[in-house]
GROMACS .gro file of C-alpha atoms in nm:
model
  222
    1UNK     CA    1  -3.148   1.812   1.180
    2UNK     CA    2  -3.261   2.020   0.899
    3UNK     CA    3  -3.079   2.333   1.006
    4UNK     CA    4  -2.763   2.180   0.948
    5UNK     CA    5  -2.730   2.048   0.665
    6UNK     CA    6  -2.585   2.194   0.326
    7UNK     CA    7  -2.960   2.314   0.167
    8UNK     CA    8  -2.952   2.550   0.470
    9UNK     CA    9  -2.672   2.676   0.511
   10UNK     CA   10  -2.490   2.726   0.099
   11UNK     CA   11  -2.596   2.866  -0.249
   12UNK     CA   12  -2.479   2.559  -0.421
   13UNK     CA   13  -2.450   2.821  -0.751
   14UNK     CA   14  -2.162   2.998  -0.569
   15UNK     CA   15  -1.885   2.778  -0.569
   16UNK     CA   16  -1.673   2.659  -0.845
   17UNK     CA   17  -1.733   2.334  -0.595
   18UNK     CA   18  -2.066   2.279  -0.602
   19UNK     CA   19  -2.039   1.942  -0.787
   20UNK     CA   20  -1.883   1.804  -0.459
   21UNK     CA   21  -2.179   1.855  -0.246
   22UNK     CA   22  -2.428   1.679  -0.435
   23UNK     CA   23  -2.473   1.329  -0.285
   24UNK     CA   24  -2.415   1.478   0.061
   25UNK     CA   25  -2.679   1.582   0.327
   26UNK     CA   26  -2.408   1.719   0.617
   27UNK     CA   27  -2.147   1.984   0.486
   28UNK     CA   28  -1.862   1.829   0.666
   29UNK     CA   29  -1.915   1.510   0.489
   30UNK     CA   30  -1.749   1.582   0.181
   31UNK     CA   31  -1.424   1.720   0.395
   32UNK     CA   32  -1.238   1.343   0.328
   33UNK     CA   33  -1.327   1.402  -0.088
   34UNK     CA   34  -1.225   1.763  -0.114
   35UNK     CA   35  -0.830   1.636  -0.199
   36UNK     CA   36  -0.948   1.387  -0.483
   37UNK     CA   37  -1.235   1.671  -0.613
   38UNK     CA   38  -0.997   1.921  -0.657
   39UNK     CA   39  -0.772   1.711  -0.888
   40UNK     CA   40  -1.048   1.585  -1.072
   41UNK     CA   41  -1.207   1.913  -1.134
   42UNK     CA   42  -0.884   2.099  -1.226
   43UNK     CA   43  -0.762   1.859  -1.501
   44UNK     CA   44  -1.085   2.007  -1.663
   45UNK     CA   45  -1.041   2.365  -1.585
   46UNK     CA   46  -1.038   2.598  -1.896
   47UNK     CA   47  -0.651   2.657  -2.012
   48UNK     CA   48  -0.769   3.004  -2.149
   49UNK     CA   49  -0.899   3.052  -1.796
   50UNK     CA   50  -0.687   2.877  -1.583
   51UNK     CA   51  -0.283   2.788  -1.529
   52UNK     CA   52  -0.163   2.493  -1.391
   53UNK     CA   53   0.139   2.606  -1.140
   54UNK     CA   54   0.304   2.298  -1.000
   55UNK     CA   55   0.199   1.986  -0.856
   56UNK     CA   56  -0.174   1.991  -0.872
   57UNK     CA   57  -0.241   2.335  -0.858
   58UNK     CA   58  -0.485   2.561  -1.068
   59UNK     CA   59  -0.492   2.900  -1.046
   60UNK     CA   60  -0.710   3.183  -1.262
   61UNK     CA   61  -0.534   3.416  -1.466
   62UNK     CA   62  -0.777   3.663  -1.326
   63UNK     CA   63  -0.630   3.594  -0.981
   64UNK     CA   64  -0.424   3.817  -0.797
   65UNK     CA   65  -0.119   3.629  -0.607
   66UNK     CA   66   0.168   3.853  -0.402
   67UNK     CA   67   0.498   3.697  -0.475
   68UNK     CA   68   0.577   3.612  -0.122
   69UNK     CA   69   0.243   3.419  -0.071
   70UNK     CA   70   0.304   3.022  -0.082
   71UNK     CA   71   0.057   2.766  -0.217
   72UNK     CA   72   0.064   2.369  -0.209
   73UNK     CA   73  -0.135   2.121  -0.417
   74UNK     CA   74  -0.407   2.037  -0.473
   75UNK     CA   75  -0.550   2.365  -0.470
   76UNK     CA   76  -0.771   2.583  -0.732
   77UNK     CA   77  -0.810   2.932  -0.654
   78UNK     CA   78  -1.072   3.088  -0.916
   79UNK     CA   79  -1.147   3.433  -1.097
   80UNK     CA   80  -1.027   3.735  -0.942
   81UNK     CA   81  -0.979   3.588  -0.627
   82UNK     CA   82  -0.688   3.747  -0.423
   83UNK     CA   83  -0.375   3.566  -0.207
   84UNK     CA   84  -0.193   3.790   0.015
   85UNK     CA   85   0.161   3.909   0.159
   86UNK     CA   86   0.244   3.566   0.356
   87UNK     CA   87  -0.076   3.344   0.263
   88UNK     CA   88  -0.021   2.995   0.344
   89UNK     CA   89  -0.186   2.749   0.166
   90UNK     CA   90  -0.122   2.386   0.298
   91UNK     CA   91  -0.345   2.201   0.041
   92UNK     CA   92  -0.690   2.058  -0.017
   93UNK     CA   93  -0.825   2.415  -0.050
   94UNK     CA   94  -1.046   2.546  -0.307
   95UNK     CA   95  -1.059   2.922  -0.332
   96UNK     CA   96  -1.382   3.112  -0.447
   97UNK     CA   97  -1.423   3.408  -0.753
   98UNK     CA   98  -1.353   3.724  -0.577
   99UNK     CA   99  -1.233   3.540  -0.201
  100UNK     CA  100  -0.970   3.732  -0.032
  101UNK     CA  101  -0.708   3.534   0.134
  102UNK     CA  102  -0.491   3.752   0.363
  103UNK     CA  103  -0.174   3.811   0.537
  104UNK     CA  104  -0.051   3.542   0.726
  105UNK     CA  105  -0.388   3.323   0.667
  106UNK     CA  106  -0.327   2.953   0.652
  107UNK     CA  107  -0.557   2.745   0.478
  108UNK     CA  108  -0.582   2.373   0.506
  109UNK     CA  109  -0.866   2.138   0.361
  110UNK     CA  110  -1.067   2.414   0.293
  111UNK     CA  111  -1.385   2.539   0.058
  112UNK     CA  112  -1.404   2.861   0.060
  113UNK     CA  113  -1.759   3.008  -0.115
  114UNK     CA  114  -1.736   3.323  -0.395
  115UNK     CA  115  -1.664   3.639  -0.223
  116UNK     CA  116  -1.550   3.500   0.132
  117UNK     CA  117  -1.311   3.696   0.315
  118UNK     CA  118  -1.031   3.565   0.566
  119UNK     CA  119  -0.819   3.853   0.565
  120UNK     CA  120  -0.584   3.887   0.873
  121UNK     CA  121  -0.411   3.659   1.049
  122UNK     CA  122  -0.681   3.387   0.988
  123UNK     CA  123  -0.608   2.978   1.026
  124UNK     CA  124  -0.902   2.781   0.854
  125UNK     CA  125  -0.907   2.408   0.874
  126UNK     CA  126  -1.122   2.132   0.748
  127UNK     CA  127  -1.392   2.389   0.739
  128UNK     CA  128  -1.644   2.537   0.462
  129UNK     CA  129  -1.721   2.877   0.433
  130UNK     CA  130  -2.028   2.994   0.269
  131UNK     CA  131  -2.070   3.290   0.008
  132UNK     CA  132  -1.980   3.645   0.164
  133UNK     CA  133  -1.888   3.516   0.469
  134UNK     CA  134  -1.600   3.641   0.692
  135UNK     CA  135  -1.371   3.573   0.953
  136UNK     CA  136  -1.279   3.902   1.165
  137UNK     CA  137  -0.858   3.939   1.192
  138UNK     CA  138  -0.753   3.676   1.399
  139UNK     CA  139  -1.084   3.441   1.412
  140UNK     CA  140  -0.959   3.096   1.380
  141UNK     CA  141  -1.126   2.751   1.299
  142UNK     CA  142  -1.013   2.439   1.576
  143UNK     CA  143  -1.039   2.131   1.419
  144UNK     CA  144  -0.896   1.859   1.668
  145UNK     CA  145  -0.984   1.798   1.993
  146UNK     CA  146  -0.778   1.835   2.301
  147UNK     CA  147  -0.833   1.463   2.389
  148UNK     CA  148  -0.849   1.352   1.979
  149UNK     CA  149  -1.136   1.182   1.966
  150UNK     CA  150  -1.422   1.190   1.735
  151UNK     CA  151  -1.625   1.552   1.669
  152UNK     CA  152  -1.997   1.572   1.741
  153UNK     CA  153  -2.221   1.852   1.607
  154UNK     CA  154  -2.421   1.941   1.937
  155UNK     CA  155  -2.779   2.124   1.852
  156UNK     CA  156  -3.120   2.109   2.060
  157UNK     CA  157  -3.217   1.866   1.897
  158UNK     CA  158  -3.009   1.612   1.955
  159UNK     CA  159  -2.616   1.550   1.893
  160UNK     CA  160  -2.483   1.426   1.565
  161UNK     CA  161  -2.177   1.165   1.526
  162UNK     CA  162  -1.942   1.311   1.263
  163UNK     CA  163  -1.687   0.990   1.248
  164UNK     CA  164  -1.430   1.242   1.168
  165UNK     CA  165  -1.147   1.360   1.401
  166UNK     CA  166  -1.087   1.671   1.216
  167UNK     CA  167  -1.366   1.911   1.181
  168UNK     CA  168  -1.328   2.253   1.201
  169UNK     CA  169  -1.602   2.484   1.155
  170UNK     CA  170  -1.903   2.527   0.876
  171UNK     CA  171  -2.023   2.902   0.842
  172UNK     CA  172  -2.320   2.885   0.627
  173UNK     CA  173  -2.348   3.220   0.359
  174UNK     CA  174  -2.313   3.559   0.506
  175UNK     CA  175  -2.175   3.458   0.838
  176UNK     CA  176  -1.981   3.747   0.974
  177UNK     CA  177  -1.748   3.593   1.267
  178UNK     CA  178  -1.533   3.869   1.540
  179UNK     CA  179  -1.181   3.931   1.602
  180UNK     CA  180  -1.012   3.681   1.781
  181UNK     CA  181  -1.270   3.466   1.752
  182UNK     CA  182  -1.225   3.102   1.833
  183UNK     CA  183  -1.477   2.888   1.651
  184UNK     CA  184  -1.429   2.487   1.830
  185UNK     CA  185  -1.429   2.174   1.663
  186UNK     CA  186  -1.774   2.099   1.519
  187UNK     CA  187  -1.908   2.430   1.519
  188UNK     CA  188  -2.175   2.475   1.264
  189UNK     CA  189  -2.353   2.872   1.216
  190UNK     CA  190  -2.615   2.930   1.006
  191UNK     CA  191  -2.683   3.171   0.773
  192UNK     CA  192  -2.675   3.566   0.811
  193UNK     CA  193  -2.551   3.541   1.191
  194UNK     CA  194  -2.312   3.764   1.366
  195UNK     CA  195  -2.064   3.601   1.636
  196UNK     CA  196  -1.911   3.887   1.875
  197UNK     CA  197  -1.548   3.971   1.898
  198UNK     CA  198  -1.352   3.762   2.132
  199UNK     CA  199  -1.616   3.471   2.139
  200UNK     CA  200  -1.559   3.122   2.151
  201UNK     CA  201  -1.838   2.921   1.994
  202UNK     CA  202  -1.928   2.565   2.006
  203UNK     CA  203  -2.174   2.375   1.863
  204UNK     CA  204  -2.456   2.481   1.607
  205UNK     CA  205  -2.570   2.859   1.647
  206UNK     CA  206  -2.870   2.921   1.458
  207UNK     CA  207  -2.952   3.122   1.120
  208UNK     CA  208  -3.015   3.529   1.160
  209UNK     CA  209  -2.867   3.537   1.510
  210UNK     CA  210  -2.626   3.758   1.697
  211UNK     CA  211  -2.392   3.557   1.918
  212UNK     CA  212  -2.279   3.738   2.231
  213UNK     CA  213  -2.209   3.409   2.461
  214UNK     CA  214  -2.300   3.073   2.460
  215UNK     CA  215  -2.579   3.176   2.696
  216UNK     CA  216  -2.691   3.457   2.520
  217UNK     CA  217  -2.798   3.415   2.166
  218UNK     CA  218  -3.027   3.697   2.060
  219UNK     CA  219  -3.282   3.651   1.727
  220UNK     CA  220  -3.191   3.947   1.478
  221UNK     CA  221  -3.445   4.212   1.396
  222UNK     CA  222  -3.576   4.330   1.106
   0.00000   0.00000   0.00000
Protein backbone atom coordinates (compact mmCIF):
# COMPACT_ATOMS: atom_id res chain seq x y z
CA UNK A 1 0.00 0.00 0.00
CA UNK A 2 2.63 2.30 -1.14
CA UNK A 3 0.36 5.26 -1.73
CA UNK A 4 -0.33 5.53 1.75
CA UNK A 5 2.20 5.64 3.60
CA UNK A 6 4.27 8.72 5.00
CA UNK A 7 7.17 8.74 1.92
CA UNK A 8 4.10 9.59 -0.23
CA UNK A 9 2.25 11.65 1.15
CA UNK A 10 4.94 14.37 3.58
CA UNK A 11 8.24 16.39 3.08
CA UNK A 12 9.70 14.99 6.19
CA UNK A 13 12.03 18.51 6.03
CA UNK A 14 8.83 20.50 6.76
CA UNK A 15 7.92 19.85 10.12
CA UNK A 16 9.55 20.79 13.28
CA UNK A 17 8.17 16.91 13.77
CA UNK A 18 9.85 15.08 11.49
CA UNK A 19 11.89 13.11 14.09
CA UNK A 20 8.54 11.39 15.03
CA UNK A 21 7.95 9.77 11.79
CA UNK A 22 11.03 7.98 11.37
CA UNK A 23 10.50 4.34 12.43
CA UNK A 24 6.97 4.52 11.01
CA UNK A 25 5.68 3.26 7.56
CA UNK A 26 1.69 4.45 8.04
CA UNK A 27 1.20 8.23 9.06
CA UNK A 28 -1.42 7.47 11.58
CA UNK A 29 0.89 5.27 13.42
CA UNK A 30 2.69 7.72 15.30
CA UNK A 31 -0.89 9.42 16.44
CA UNK A 32 -0.53 7.34 20.13
CA UNK A 33 3.41 9.01 20.41
CA UNK A 34 2.57 12.52 19.34
CA UNK A 35 1.72 13.44 23.39
CA UNK A 36 5.14 11.96 24.68
CA UNK A 37 7.13 13.59 21.31
CA UNK A 38 6.02 16.81 21.96
CA UNK A 39 7.35 16.89 25.57
CA UNK A 40 10.43 15.38 24.66
CA UNK A 41 11.16 17.66 21.84
CA UNK A 42 10.18 20.90 23.66
CA UNK A 43 12.41 20.45 26.75
CA UNK A 44 15.07 20.92 23.93
CA UNK A 45 13.60 23.78 22.11
CA UNK A 46 15.92 26.88 21.84
CA UNK A 47 15.07 29.43 24.91
CA UNK A 48 16.24 32.32 22.55
CA UNK A 49 13.67 30.84 20.18
CA UNK A 50 11.12 29.49 22.12
CA UNK A 51 8.94 30.24 25.60
CA UNK A 52 7.67 27.79 27.69
CA UNK A 53 3.91 29.05 28.67
CA UNK A 54 2.43 26.68 31.19
CA UNK A 55 2.17 23.12 31.60
CA UNK A 56 4.01 21.65 28.70
CA UNK A 57 3.63 24.16 26.28
CA UNK A 58 6.22 25.80 23.81
CA UNK A 59 5.50 28.48 21.85
CA UNK A 60 7.92 30.72 19.30
CA UNK A 61 8.51 34.15 20.05
CA UNK A 62 8.01 34.64 16.38
CA UNK A 63 4.43 33.40 16.84
CA UNK A 64 1.51 35.42 16.68
CA UNK A 65 -1.23 34.43 19.49
CA UNK A 66 -4.71 36.72 19.90
CA UNK A 67 -5.33 37.09 23.56
CA UNK A 68 -8.64 35.39 23.53
CA UNK A 69 -7.23 32.21 21.80
CA UNK A 70 -6.77 29.22 24.45
CA UNK A 71 -4.04 26.57 24.31
CA UNK A 72 -3.49 23.29 26.47
CA UNK A 73 -0.36 21.19 26.90
CA UNK A 74 1.51 19.56 25.39
CA UNK A 75 1.61 21.66 22.50
CA UNK A 76 4.56 23.52 20.40
CA UNK A 77 3.48 25.94 17.98
CA UNK A 78 6.72 27.12 15.90
CA UNK A 79 8.07 30.34 14.01
CA UNK A 80 5.67 32.76 12.84
CA UNK A 81 2.94 30.56 13.04
CA UNK A 82 -0.43 32.34 13.83
CA UNK A 83 -3.46 31.33 16.58
CA UNK A 84 -6.59 33.12 16.11
CA UNK A 85 -9.67 35.05 17.80
CA UNK A 86 -11.21 31.82 19.68
CA UNK A 87 -8.56 28.99 18.67
CA UNK A 88 -8.96 26.03 20.73
CA UNK A 89 -6.24 23.98 21.31
CA UNK A 90 -7.10 20.75 23.35
CA UNK A 91 -3.52 19.24 23.40
CA UNK A 92 -1.20 16.84 21.65
CA UNK A 93 -0.88 19.34 18.77
CA UNK A 94 2.16 20.46 17.13
CA UNK A 95 1.83 23.61 15.08
CA UNK A 96 3.99 24.26 11.88
CA UNK A 97 6.38 27.68 10.92
CA UNK A 98 4.00 29.93 9.22
CA UNK A 99 0.46 27.50 9.98
CA UNK A 100 -2.53 29.56 10.49
CA UNK A 101 -4.86 28.40 13.09
CA UNK A 102 -8.21 30.25 12.90
CA UNK A 103 -11.28 31.42 14.53
CA UNK A 104 -13.06 29.00 16.36
CA UNK A 105 -10.63 25.99 15.08
CA UNK A 106 -10.18 23.26 17.60
CA UNK A 107 -7.27 21.22 17.45
CA UNK A 108 -6.79 17.93 19.18
CA UNK A 109 -3.83 15.34 18.66
CA UNK A 110 -2.76 17.04 15.81
CA UNK A 111 0.54 17.62 13.38
CA UNK A 112 0.08 20.19 11.48
CA UNK A 113 3.00 20.57 8.46
CA UNK A 114 4.82 24.32 7.81
CA UNK A 115 2.47 26.60 6.15
CA UNK A 116 -0.92 24.60 6.68
CA UNK A 117 -3.94 26.52 6.93
CA UNK A 118 -7.20 25.68 9.05
CA UNK A 119 -8.64 28.95 9.17
CA UNK A 120 -12.46 29.07 9.87
CA UNK A 121 -14.41 27.25 11.91
CA UNK A 122 -12.20 24.10 11.44
CA UNK A 123 -12.20 20.88 14.10
CA UNK A 124 -9.03 18.66 13.39
CA UNK A 125 -8.57 15.48 15.30
CA UNK A 126 -6.03 12.77 15.48
CA UNK A 127 -5.13 13.80 12.02
CA UNK A 128 -1.80 15.00 10.11
CA UNK A 129 -1.75 17.60 7.77
CA UNK A 130 0.90 17.89 5.23
CA UNK A 131 2.88 21.14 4.12
CA UNK A 132 0.53 23.87 2.43
CA UNK A 133 -2.34 22.04 2.90
CA UNK A 134 -5.82 23.44 3.79
CA UNK A 135 -9.04 22.87 5.15
CA UNK A 136 -11.85 25.18 3.44
CA UNK A 137 -14.07 27.15 6.45
CA UNK A 138 -15.93 24.64 8.05
CA UNK A 139 -14.15 21.27 6.68
CA UNK A 140 -13.87 19.05 9.62
CA UNK A 141 -11.84 15.80 10.42
CA UNK A 142 -14.27 12.66 12.11
CA UNK A 143 -12.27 10.59 14.07
CA UNK A 144 -14.66 8.01 15.87
CA UNK A 145 -16.99 5.91 14.51
CA UNK A 146 -20.69 5.94 14.97
CA UNK A 147 -20.59 2.30 16.27
CA UNK A 148 -16.76 2.85 18.01
CA UNK A 149 -15.06 0.29 16.72
CA UNK A 150 -11.74 0.02 15.15
CA UNK A 151 -10.82 2.41 11.81
CA UNK A 152 -9.78 0.74 8.57
CA UNK A 153 -8.04 2.62 5.72
CA UNK A 154 -10.15 1.28 2.65
CA UNK A 155 -8.07 1.61 -0.88
CA UNK A 156 -8.30 -0.72 -4.11
CA UNK A 157 -6.03 -2.53 -3.06
CA UNK A 158 -7.07 -3.97 -0.25
CA UNK A 159 -8.23 -2.60 3.37
CA UNK A 160 -5.77 -1.84 6.09
CA UNK A 161 -6.41 -2.57 10.02
CA UNK A 162 -5.43 0.61 11.88
CA UNK A 163 -5.94 -0.92 15.66
CA UNK A 164 -6.83 2.55 16.57
CA UNK A 165 -10.36 3.83 17.43
CA UNK A 166 -9.52 7.35 16.79
CA UNK A 167 -8.34 8.30 13.42
CA UNK A 168 -9.24 11.21 11.82
CA UNK A 169 -7.96 12.14 8.57
CA UNK A 170 -4.22 12.28 6.84
CA UNK A 171 -3.98 15.00 3.99
CA UNK A 172 -0.71 14.42 2.42
CA UNK A 173 1.21 18.08 1.23
CA UNK A 174 -0.79 20.48 -0.78
CA UNK A 175 -4.16 18.97 -0.18
CA UNK A 176 -6.71 21.67 -0.64
CA UNK A 177 -10.09 20.27 1.11
CA UNK A 178 -13.91 22.43 0.46
CA UNK A 179 -16.17 24.19 2.70
CA UNK A 180 -18.09 22.16 4.81
CA UNK A 181 -16.30 19.41 4.04
CA UNK A 182 -16.62 16.29 6.10
CA UNK A 183 -13.53 14.14 5.84
CA UNK A 184 -14.66 10.36 7.82
CA UNK A 185 -12.68 8.40 10.02
CA UNK A 186 -9.72 6.87 8.17
CA UNK A 187 -9.65 9.05 5.33
CA UNK A 188 -6.27 9.25 3.80
CA UNK A 189 -5.69 11.97 0.41
CA UNK A 190 -2.75 12.14 -1.31
CA UNK A 191 -0.79 14.71 -2.42
CA UNK A 192 -1.81 17.87 -4.60
CA UNK A 193 -5.66 16.77 -4.67
CA UNK A 194 -8.65 18.95 -4.54
CA UNK A 195 -11.88 17.64 -2.56
CA UNK A 196 -15.13 19.74 -3.64
CA UNK A 197 -17.14 21.87 -1.31
CA UNK A 198 -19.73 20.09 0.62
CA UNK A 199 -18.11 16.55 0.10
CA UNK A 200 -17.91 13.86 2.39
CA UNK A 201 -14.92 11.61 1.77
CA UNK A 202 -14.03 8.25 2.94
CA UNK A 203 -11.35 6.18 2.48
CA UNK A 204 -7.99 6.83 0.49
CA UNK A 205 -8.44 9.33 -2.57
CA UNK A 206 -5.51 9.30 -4.66
CA UNK A 207 -2.52 11.88 -5.33
CA UNK A 208 -3.24 14.83 -8.14
CA UNK A 209 -6.99 14.21 -8.11
CA UNK A 210 -10.09 16.35 -7.99
CA UNK A 211 -12.76 14.83 -5.76
CA UNK A 212 -16.32 15.63 -6.82
CA UNK A 213 -18.11 12.34 -5.21
CA UNK A 214 -17.13 9.19 -4.11
CA UNK A 215 -18.08 7.98 -7.59
CA UNK A 216 -16.49 10.50 -9.44
CA UNK A 217 -12.83 11.03 -8.95
CA UNK A 218 -11.32 12.79 -11.93
CA UNK A 219 -7.16 12.59 -12.65
CA UNK A 220 -5.89 16.36 -12.76
CA UNK A 221 -4.45 17.79 -15.92
CA UNK A 222 -1.51 19.30 -16.68
Amino acid sequence: MKQVTIAELYTLEETIAAQLFTDAEYPWQVLPKIKDFIIQLGNTLPEEKFEKRGENVWIAKSATIYPTAHINGPCIIDEEAEVRHCAFIRGNAIVGKHAVVGNSTELKNVVLFNNVQVPHYNYVGDSILGYKSHMGAGSITSNVKSDKTLVWVHTKEGDIETGLKKFGAMLGDFVEVGCNSVLNPGTVIGKHTNIYPTSMVRGFIPANSIYKTKTEIAEKRE
